[in-house]
XYZ file of C-alpha atoms in Angstrom:
192
model
C 82.655 89.595 81.278
C 85.131 89.714 84.120
C 87.785 92.362 83.929
C 90.707 93.046 86.100
C 92.353 96.498 86.112
C 95.926 96.882 87.396
C 96.680 100.537 88.230
C 99.078 101.345 90.993
C 97.547 104.616 91.774
C 94.300 103.884 93.616
C 92.604 107.221 92.739
C 93.139 106.556 89.030
C 91.858 103.067 89.526
C 88.743 104.284 91.367
C 88.182 106.731 88.603
C 88.392 104.030 85.970
C 85.933 102.022 87.773
C 83.551 104.878 88.275
C 83.703 105.803 84.691
C 83.268 102.240 83.492
C 79.858 102.366 84.838
C 79.127 105.348 82.675
C 80.487 103.420 79.662
C 77.784 100.655 80.188
C 80.370 98.191 81.471
C 79.287 95.973 84.471
C 81.107 97.519 87.318
C 80.412 94.398 89.597
C 82.528 92.410 87.147
C 85.559 94.674 87.510
C 88.218 93.974 90.069
C 90.985 96.583 90.772
C 94.440 95.612 91.941
C 97.221 98.097 92.599
C 100.358 96.097 92.147
C 101.612 93.418 89.792
C 101.890 91.052 92.751
C 98.230 91.458 93.582
C 97.448 91.036 89.914
C 99.345 87.742 89.921
C 97.545 86.672 93.043
C 94.088 87.468 91.493
C 94.938 85.739 88.310
C 95.840 82.566 90.327
C 92.429 82.016 91.703
C 90.079 83.824 89.328
C 89.558 83.501 85.577
C 89.300 86.879 83.865
C 88.278 87.714 80.312
C 90.443 90.793 80.057
C 93.459 92.376 81.863
C 93.616 96.260 81.601
C 96.743 97.922 82.699
C 98.891 100.995 82.180
C 102.146 98.860 82.446
C 103.960 101.564 84.534
C 107.681 101.525 85.348
C 108.542 98.949 82.819
C 112.279 99.422 83.065
C 112.129 98.887 86.883
C 109.843 95.863 87.121
C 110.196 94.155 83.727
C 111.274 91.052 85.527
C 107.967 90.877 87.277
C 106.136 91.264 84.022
C 108.148 88.665 82.228
C 107.411 86.287 85.323
C 103.687 87.082 84.841
C 103.989 86.243 81.116
C 105.492 82.887 81.915
C 102.967 82.000 84.596
C 99.806 83.036 82.696
C 100.645 82.541 78.942
C 97.176 82.048 77.792
C 96.072 85.655 78.593
C 98.952 86.990 76.563
C 98.808 84.448 73.659
C 95.146 85.215 73.100
C 95.692 88.987 73.290
C 93.468 89.350 76.380
C 95.742 92.144 77.713
C 94.940 95.835 76.938
C 97.264 98.768 77.807
C 96.931 102.358 77.231
C 100.656 103.155 77.525
C 102.103 102.615 74.057
C 105.720 103.053 75.097
C 105.423 100.419 77.743
C 103.568 98.152 75.362
C 106.177 98.331 72.743
C 108.957 97.697 75.244
C 107.297 94.629 76.659
C 106.442 93.288 73.322
C 110.100 93.657 72.242
C 111.351 91.883 75.372
C 108.743 89.156 75.581
C 107.793 88.587 71.988
C 104.061 88.702 73.024
C 101.377 90.975 71.691
C 99.692 93.720 73.781
C 96.894 95.537 72.537
C 96.921 99.295 72.878
C 93.528 101.010 72.133
C 93.872 103.532 69.275
C 93.428 107.309 69.239
C 94.511 107.869 72.870
C 96.262 111.132 73.147
C 99.600 111.216 75.109
C 97.858 112.779 78.094
C 95.754 109.689 78.273
C 92.393 111.334 79.177
C 90.503 108.893 81.163
C 87.139 109.223 79.410
C 88.756 108.471 76.000
C 90.655 105.553 77.496
C 87.428 103.978 78.754
C 85.666 104.716 75.424
C 88.331 102.950 73.447
C 88.448 100.056 75.822
C 84.604 99.738 75.819
C 84.682 99.543 72.048
C 87.312 96.769 72.288
C 85.347 94.865 75.014
C 82.071 95.019 73.086
C 82.657 94.454 69.406
C 79.694 95.060 67.343
C 78.098 97.492 69.856
C 79.918 100.617 68.878
C 78.037 103.492 70.425
C 77.013 106.491 68.501
C 78.928 109.760 69.160
C 76.211 111.050 71.309
C 76.601 108.124 73.663
C 80.312 108.317 74.153
C 81.509 108.674 77.769
C 82.782 112.084 76.985
C 79.226 113.156 75.953
C 77.573 111.544 78.922
C 79.795 113.278 81.452
C 79.364 116.791 82.785
C 82.115 119.348 82.467
C 82.710 119.087 86.143
C 83.070 115.361 85.931
C 85.315 115.500 82.982
C 87.582 117.952 84.693
C 87.863 115.779 87.874
C 88.190 112.440 85.899
C 90.920 113.966 83.743
C 92.822 114.853 86.947
C 92.100 111.316 88.147
C 94.098 110.046 85.306
C 97.258 111.671 86.576
C 96.455 110.644 90.215
C 96.821 114.265 91.228
C 94.735 114.068 94.359
C 95.182 117.618 95.743
C 94.044 119.128 92.472
C 91.002 116.954 92.380
C 89.852 117.777 95.869
C 90.584 121.499 95.252
C 88.351 121.405 92.263
C 85.514 120.030 94.357
C 85.996 121.866 97.613
C 87.571 125.085 96.372
C 90.346 124.648 99.113
C 93.851 125.670 98.259
C 95.957 122.938 96.669
C 98.801 123.568 99.045
C 96.518 123.035 102.104
C 95.091 119.882 100.618
C 98.520 118.498 99.830
C 99.323 118.680 103.518
C 95.884 117.658 104.651
C 94.329 115.166 102.194
C 92.795 112.913 104.722
C 91.373 115.914 106.574
C 89.993 117.307 103.352
C 88.100 114.072 102.552
C 86.886 113.668 106.054
C 85.488 117.201 106.085
C 82.931 115.997 103.461
C 82.051 112.844 105.224
C 83.163 110.547 102.526
C 85.757 107.725 102.452
C 87.413 108.175 99.104
C 87.558 110.290 95.899
C 85.085 108.160 94.160
C 82.388 109.256 96.563
C 83.600 112.792 96.284
C 82.682 112.715 92.662
C 79.037 112.548 93.618
C 79.343 115.529 96.084
Protein backbone atom coordinates (compact mmCIF):
# COMPACT_ATOMS: atom_id res chain seq x y z
CA UNK A 1 0.00 0.00 0.00
CA UNK A 2 1.38 3.38 -1.00
CA UNK A 3 0.65 6.19 1.43
CA UNK A 4 1.40 9.89 1.23
CA UNK A 5 1.52 12.02 4.39
CA UNK A 6 1.12 15.79 4.16
CA UNK A 7 2.41 17.47 7.30
CA UNK A 8 3.92 20.94 7.05
CA UNK A 9 6.10 20.46 10.12
CA UNK A 10 8.96 18.23 9.02
CA UNK A 11 9.67 16.99 12.55
CA UNK A 12 6.09 15.83 13.05
CA UNK A 13 6.24 14.21 9.61
CA UNK A 14 9.47 12.41 10.46
CA UNK A 15 7.91 11.27 13.72
CA UNK A 16 4.92 9.87 11.86
CA UNK A 17 7.17 7.98 9.48
CA UNK A 18 9.30 6.63 12.34
CA UNK A 19 6.30 5.46 14.33
CA UNK A 20 4.60 3.96 11.29
CA UNK A 21 7.37 1.38 11.26
CA UNK A 22 6.51 0.51 14.83
CA UNK A 23 2.88 0.07 13.76
CA UNK A 24 3.84 -2.51 11.19
CA UNK A 25 3.23 -0.23 8.22
CA UNK A 26 5.80 -0.45 5.44
CA UNK A 27 7.80 2.75 5.75
CA UNK A 28 9.28 2.35 2.27
CA UNK A 29 5.77 2.81 0.91
CA UNK A 30 5.29 6.11 2.73
CA UNK A 31 6.12 9.42 1.09
CA UNK A 32 6.19 12.62 3.15
CA UNK A 33 5.45 16.06 1.73
CA UNK A 34 5.44 19.29 3.69
CA UNK A 35 3.10 21.49 1.66
CA UNK A 36 -0.15 21.19 -0.23
CA UNK A 37 1.68 22.21 -3.41
CA UNK A 38 4.15 19.34 -2.98
CA UNK A 39 1.21 17.03 -2.30
CA UNK A 40 -0.42 18.09 -5.55
CA UNK A 41 2.83 17.52 -7.42
CA UNK A 42 3.25 14.00 -6.00
CA UNK A 43 -0.35 13.05 -6.75
CA UNK A 44 0.23 14.15 -10.35
CA UNK A 45 2.85 11.49 -11.05
CA UNK A 46 2.24 8.75 -8.46
CA UNK A 47 -0.87 6.76 -7.56
CA UNK A 48 -1.36 6.48 -3.80
CA UNK A 49 -3.78 4.30 -1.87
CA UNK A 50 -4.26 6.75 0.97
CA UNK A 51 -3.62 10.41 1.72
CA UNK A 52 -3.01 11.21 5.39
CA UNK A 53 -3.05 14.87 6.40
CA UNK A 54 -3.75 17.08 9.37
CA UNK A 55 -5.32 19.73 7.11
CA UNK A 56 -3.85 22.68 8.96
CA UNK A 57 -4.72 26.31 8.40
CA UNK A 58 -7.97 25.52 6.64
CA UNK A 59 -9.20 29.09 6.72
CA UNK A 60 -6.03 30.38 5.08
CA UNK A 61 -5.55 27.86 2.31
CA UNK A 62 -9.05 26.54 1.68
CA UNK A 63 -8.73 27.60 -1.97
CA UNK A 64 -5.73 25.30 -2.37
CA UNK A 65 -7.63 22.39 -0.85
CA UNK A 66 -10.68 22.96 -3.03
CA UNK A 67 -8.35 23.08 -6.04
CA UNK A 68 -6.90 19.74 -4.97
CA UNK A 69 -10.40 18.30 -4.65
CA UNK A 70 -11.19 19.41 -8.19
CA UNK A 71 -7.94 18.04 -9.65
CA UNK A 72 -8.00 14.67 -7.88
CA UNK A 73 -11.68 13.83 -7.28
CA UNK A 74 -11.23 10.06 -7.11
CA UNK A 75 -9.22 10.20 -3.87
CA UNK A 76 -11.97 12.12 -2.17
CA UNK A 77 -14.95 10.38 -3.73
CA UNK A 78 -13.59 7.00 -2.64
CA UNK A 79 -12.80 8.19 0.89
CA UNK A 80 -9.08 7.65 0.59
CA UNK A 81 -8.25 10.78 2.58
CA UNK A 82 -7.64 10.46 6.33
CA UNK A 83 -7.30 13.45 8.62
CA UNK A 84 -6.82 13.62 12.35
CA UNK A 85 -7.97 17.21 12.71
CA UNK A 86 -11.77 16.95 13.16
CA UNK A 87 -12.39 20.71 13.00
CA UNK A 88 -10.56 21.08 9.72
CA UNK A 89 -12.21 17.95 8.40
CA UNK A 90 -15.71 19.25 9.15
CA UNK A 91 -14.93 22.66 7.67
CA UNK A 92 -13.67 21.14 4.43
CA UNK A 93 -16.58 18.73 4.24
CA UNK A 94 -18.99 21.63 4.65
CA UNK A 95 -17.34 23.70 1.94
CA UNK A 96 -16.62 20.92 -0.53
CA UNK A 97 -19.44 18.47 0.02
CA UNK A 98 -16.83 15.68 0.09
CA UNK A 99 -16.26 13.13 2.84
CA UNK A 100 -13.11 13.04 4.94
CA UNK A 101 -12.38 10.22 7.33
CA UNK A 102 -11.26 11.22 10.82
CA UNK A 103 -10.01 8.26 12.90
CA UNK A 104 -12.06 7.88 16.07
CA UNK A 105 -10.90 8.20 19.67
CA UNK A 106 -8.12 10.69 19.00
CA UNK A 107 -7.88 13.10 21.91
CA UNK A 108 -7.65 16.82 21.29
CA UNK A 109 -3.90 16.76 21.95
CA UNK A 110 -3.55 14.35 19.04
CA UNK A 111 -0.98 12.04 20.63
CA UNK A 112 1.08 10.71 17.80
CA UNK A 113 1.08 7.06 18.93
CA UNK A 114 -2.70 6.97 19.12
CA UNK A 115 -2.99 8.70 15.75
CA UNK A 116 -0.88 6.02 14.09
CA UNK A 117 -2.71 3.25 15.92
CA UNK A 118 -6.06 4.47 14.63
CA UNK A 119 -4.68 4.97 11.13
CA UNK A 120 -3.15 1.49 11.12
CA UNK A 121 -6.54 0.01 12.03
CA UNK A 122 -8.11 1.89 9.15
CA UNK A 123 -5.39 0.89 6.69
CA UNK A 124 -5.42 -2.78 7.67
CA UNK A 125 -9.05 -3.81 8.18
CA UNK A 126 -9.44 -7.29 9.61
CA UNK A 127 -5.98 -7.14 11.18
CA UNK A 128 -6.86 -5.42 14.43
CA UNK A 129 -3.91 -5.86 16.79
CA UNK A 130 -4.44 -6.95 20.35
CA UNK A 131 -4.06 -4.33 23.09
CA UNK A 132 -0.59 -5.68 23.86
CA UNK A 133 0.55 -4.92 20.32
CA UNK A 134 -0.65 -1.33 20.07
CA UNK A 135 2.02 1.26 19.24
CA UNK A 136 1.64 2.74 22.71
CA UNK A 137 2.51 -0.61 24.26
CA UNK A 138 5.49 -1.19 21.96
CA UNK A 139 7.13 2.16 22.66
CA UNK A 140 9.29 2.89 25.66
CA UNK A 141 8.34 5.77 27.98
CA UNK A 142 11.25 7.77 26.55
CA UNK A 143 10.03 7.24 23.00
CA UNK A 144 6.47 8.07 23.97
CA UNK A 145 7.58 11.34 25.55
CA UNK A 146 9.63 12.32 22.53
CA UNK A 147 7.00 11.30 20.00
CA UNK A 148 4.26 13.13 21.87
CA UNK A 149 6.38 16.27 21.59
CA UNK A 150 7.02 15.52 17.93
CA UNK A 151 3.30 15.82 17.38
CA UNK A 152 3.46 19.45 18.45
CA UNK A 153 6.61 20.08 16.42
CA UNK A 154 8.27 21.47 19.55
CA UNK A 155 11.84 20.84 18.45
CA UNK A 156 13.63 22.50 21.40
CA UNK A 157 11.73 20.41 23.96
CA UNK A 158 12.47 17.21 22.07
CA UNK A 159 16.19 17.89 21.92
CA UNK A 160 16.15 19.01 25.55
CA UNK A 161 14.58 15.70 26.59
CA UNK A 162 17.29 13.84 24.73
CA UNK A 163 20.32 15.92 25.58
CA UNK A 164 19.40 17.48 28.95
CA UNK A 165 20.41 20.83 27.46
CA UNK A 166 18.26 23.85 28.52
CA UNK A 167 15.35 24.54 26.17
CA UNK A 168 16.34 28.21 25.90
CA UNK A 169 19.82 27.28 24.69
CA UNK A 170 18.46 24.84 22.15
CA UNK A 171 15.92 27.35 20.85
CA UNK A 172 18.81 29.55 19.86
CA UNK A 173 21.07 26.77 18.63
CA UNK A 174 18.93 23.93 17.23
CA UNK A 175 21.36 23.08 14.45
CA UNK A 176 24.31 23.15 16.83
CA UNK A 177 22.50 20.83 19.24
CA UNK A 178 21.83 18.29 16.50
CA UNK A 179 25.38 18.52 15.16
CA UNK A 180 26.74 17.91 18.65
CA UNK A 181 25.35 14.39 18.47
CA UNK A 182 26.51 13.76 14.91
CA UNK A 183 23.07 13.20 13.46
CA UNK A 184 21.21 14.82 10.58
CA UNK A 185 17.71 15.09 11.99
CA UNK A 186 15.41 14.33 14.88
CA UNK A 187 14.48 10.90 13.59
CA UNK A 188 18.08 9.82 14.10
CA UNK A 189 18.11 11.47 17.51
CA UNK A 190 15.28 9.14 18.55
CA UNK A 191 17.73 6.26 18.41
CA UNK A 192 20.38 8.02 20.48
